[in-house]
Tab-separated table of C-alpha atoms in Angstrom:
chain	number	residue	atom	x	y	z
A	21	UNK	CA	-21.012	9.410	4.454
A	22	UNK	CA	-22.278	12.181	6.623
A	23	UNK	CA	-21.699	11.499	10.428
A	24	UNK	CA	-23.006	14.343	11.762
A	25	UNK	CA	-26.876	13.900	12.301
A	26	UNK	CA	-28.922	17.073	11.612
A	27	UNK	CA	-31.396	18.418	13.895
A	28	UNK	CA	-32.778	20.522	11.411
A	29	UNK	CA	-31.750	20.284	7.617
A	30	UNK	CA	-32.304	23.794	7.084
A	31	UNK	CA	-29.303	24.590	9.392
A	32	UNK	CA	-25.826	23.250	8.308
A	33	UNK	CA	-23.186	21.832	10.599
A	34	UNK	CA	-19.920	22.991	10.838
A	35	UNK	CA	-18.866	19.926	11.104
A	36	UNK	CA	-20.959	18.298	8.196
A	37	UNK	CA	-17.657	18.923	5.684
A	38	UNK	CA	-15.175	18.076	8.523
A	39	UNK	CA	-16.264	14.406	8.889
A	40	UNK	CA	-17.085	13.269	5.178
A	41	UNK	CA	-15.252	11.167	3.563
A	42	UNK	CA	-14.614	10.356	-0.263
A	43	UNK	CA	-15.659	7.025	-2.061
A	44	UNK	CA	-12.386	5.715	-1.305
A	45	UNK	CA	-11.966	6.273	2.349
A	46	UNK	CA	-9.773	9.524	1.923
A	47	UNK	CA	-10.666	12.570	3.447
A	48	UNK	CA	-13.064	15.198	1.228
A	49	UNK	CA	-11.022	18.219	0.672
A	50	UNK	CA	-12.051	21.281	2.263
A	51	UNK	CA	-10.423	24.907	2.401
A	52	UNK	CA	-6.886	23.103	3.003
A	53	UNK	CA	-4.249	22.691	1.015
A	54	UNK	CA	-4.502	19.261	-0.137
A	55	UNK	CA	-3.170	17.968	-3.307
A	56	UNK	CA	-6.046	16.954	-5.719
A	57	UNK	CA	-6.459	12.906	-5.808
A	58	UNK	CA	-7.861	11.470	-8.975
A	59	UNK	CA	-9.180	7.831	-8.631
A	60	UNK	CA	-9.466	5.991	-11.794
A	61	UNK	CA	-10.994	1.943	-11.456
A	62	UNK	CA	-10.471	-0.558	-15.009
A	63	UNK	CA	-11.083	-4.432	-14.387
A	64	UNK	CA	-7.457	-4.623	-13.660
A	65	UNK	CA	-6.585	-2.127	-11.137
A	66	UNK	CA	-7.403	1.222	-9.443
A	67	UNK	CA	-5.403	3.934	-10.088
A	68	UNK	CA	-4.363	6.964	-8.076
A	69	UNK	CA	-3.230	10.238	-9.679
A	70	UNK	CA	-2.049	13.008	-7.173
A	71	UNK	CA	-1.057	16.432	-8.512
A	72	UNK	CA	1.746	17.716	-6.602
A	73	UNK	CA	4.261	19.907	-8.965
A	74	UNK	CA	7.363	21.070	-7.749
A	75	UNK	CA	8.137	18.157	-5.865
A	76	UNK	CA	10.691	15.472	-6.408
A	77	UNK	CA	10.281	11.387	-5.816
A	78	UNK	CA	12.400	11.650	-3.222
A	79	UNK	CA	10.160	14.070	-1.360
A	80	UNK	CA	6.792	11.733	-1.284
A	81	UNK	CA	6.347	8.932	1.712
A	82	UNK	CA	3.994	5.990	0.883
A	83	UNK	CA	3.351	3.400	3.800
A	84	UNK	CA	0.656	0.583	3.407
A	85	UNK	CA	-0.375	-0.272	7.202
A	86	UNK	CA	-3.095	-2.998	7.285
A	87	UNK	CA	-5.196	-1.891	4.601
A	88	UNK	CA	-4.285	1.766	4.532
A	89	UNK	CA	-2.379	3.441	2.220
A	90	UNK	CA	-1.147	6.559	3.079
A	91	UNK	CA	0.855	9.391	0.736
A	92	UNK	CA	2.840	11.703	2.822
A	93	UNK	CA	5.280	14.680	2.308
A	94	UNK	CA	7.280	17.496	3.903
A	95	UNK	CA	9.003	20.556	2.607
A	96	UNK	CA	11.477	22.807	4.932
A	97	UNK	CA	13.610	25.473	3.725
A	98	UNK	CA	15.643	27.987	5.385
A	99	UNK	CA	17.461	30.983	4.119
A	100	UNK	CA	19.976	33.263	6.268
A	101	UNK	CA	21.605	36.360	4.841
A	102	UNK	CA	23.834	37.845	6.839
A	103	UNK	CA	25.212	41.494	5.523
A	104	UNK	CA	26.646	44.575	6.718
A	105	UNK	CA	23.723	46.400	8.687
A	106	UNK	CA	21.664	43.821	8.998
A	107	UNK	CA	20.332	39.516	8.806
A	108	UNK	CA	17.243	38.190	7.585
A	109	UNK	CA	16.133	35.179	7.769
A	110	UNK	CA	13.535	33.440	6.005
A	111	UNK	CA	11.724	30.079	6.536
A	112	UNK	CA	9.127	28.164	5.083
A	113	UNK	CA	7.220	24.589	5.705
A	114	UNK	CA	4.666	22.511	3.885
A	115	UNK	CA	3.454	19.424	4.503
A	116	UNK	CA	-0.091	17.033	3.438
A	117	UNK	CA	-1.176	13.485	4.419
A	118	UNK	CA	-3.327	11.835	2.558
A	119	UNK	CA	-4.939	8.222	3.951
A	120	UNK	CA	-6.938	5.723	2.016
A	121	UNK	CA	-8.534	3.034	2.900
A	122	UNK	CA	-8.606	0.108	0.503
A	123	UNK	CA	-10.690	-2.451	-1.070
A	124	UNK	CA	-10.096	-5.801	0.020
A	125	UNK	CA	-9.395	-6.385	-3.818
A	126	UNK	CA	-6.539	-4.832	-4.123
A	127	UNK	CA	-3.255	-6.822	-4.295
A	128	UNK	CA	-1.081	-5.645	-1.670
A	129	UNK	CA	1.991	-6.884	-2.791
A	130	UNK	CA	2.292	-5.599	-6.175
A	131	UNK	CA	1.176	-1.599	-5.684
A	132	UNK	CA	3.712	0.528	-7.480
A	133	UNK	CA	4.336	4.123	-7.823
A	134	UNK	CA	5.711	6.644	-10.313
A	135	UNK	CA	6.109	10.121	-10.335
A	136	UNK	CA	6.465	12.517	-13.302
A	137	UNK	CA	5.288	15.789	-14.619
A	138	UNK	CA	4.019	17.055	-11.303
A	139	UNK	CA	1.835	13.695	-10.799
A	140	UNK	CA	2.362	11.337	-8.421
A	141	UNK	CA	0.882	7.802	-9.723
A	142	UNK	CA	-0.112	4.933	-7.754
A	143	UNK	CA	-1.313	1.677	-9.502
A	144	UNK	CA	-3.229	-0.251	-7.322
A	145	UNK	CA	-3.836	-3.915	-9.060
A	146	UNK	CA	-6.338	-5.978	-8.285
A	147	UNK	CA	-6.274	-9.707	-7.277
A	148	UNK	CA	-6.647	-12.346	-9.684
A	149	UNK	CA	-9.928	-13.739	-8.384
A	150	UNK	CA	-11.262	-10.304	-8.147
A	151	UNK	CA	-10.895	-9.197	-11.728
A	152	UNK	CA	-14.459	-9.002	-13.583
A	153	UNK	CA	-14.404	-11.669	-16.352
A	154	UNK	CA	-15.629	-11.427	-19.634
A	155	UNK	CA	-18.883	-12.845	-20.171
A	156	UNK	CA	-18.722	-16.533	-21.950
A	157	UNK	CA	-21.575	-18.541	-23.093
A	158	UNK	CA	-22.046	-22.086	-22.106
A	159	UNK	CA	-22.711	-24.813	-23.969
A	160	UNK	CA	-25.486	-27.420	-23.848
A	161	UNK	CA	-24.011	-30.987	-24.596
């Protein structure tokens, strides 16, 4: 979904990558750092895979607000050495936020999430009455 309209489609927009979106309402990556999102869709559920290594479960934020699901976390660390002639002092911080909207099919109430490996997996089931049913054949009486 490109909102930027093009005068001329010869001349790209700076903003043509800013404002698109993927399928599932997340934002395209660009040149940031933004974990990689794999989105996987059976008959039963939607599945989100999220490669972010070096993390722990404990560092990761989910929050479902309405019908958006967003991943979150943030990484501070902080080193001081203090010796004779001299301190140094080193700090580092990295952070992402990822948003997606959902399908009204999805089940609220029953998304789960695990983490292992360096992956960050979100199962995202599907309502009952929105599961595709096999085909069945009918008979004549």
């Amino acid at each position: 979904m490109n909102i930027v309209k093009r005068r001329n489609a010869d001349f790209p927009s700076i903003f043509d990558d800013l404002f698109q979106t993927d399928w599932f309402g997340g934002i395209a990556n660009s040149n940031t750092h933004v974990p990689a999102v794999n989105i996987k869709e059976t008959t039963d559920e939607f599945t989100l895979e999220l490669a972010a290594p070096g993390k722990a479960k404990e560092d990761f934020e989910l929050s479902l607000d309405h019908d958006v699901l967003t991943i979150s976390t943030e990484d501070k660390k902080e080193e001081t050495t203090t010796e004779e002639n001299y301190t140094r002092r080193e700090f580092s911080f990295s952070a992402f936020k990822r948003s997606f909207k959902l399908p009204q099919t999805v089940n609220k109430e029953h998304i789960n999430a695990t983490y292992t490996n360096g992956i960050l997996n979100v199962t995202l089931p599907k309502r009952e009455e929105d599961k595709v049913k096999p085909k069945r054949l009918i008979e004549i009486s």
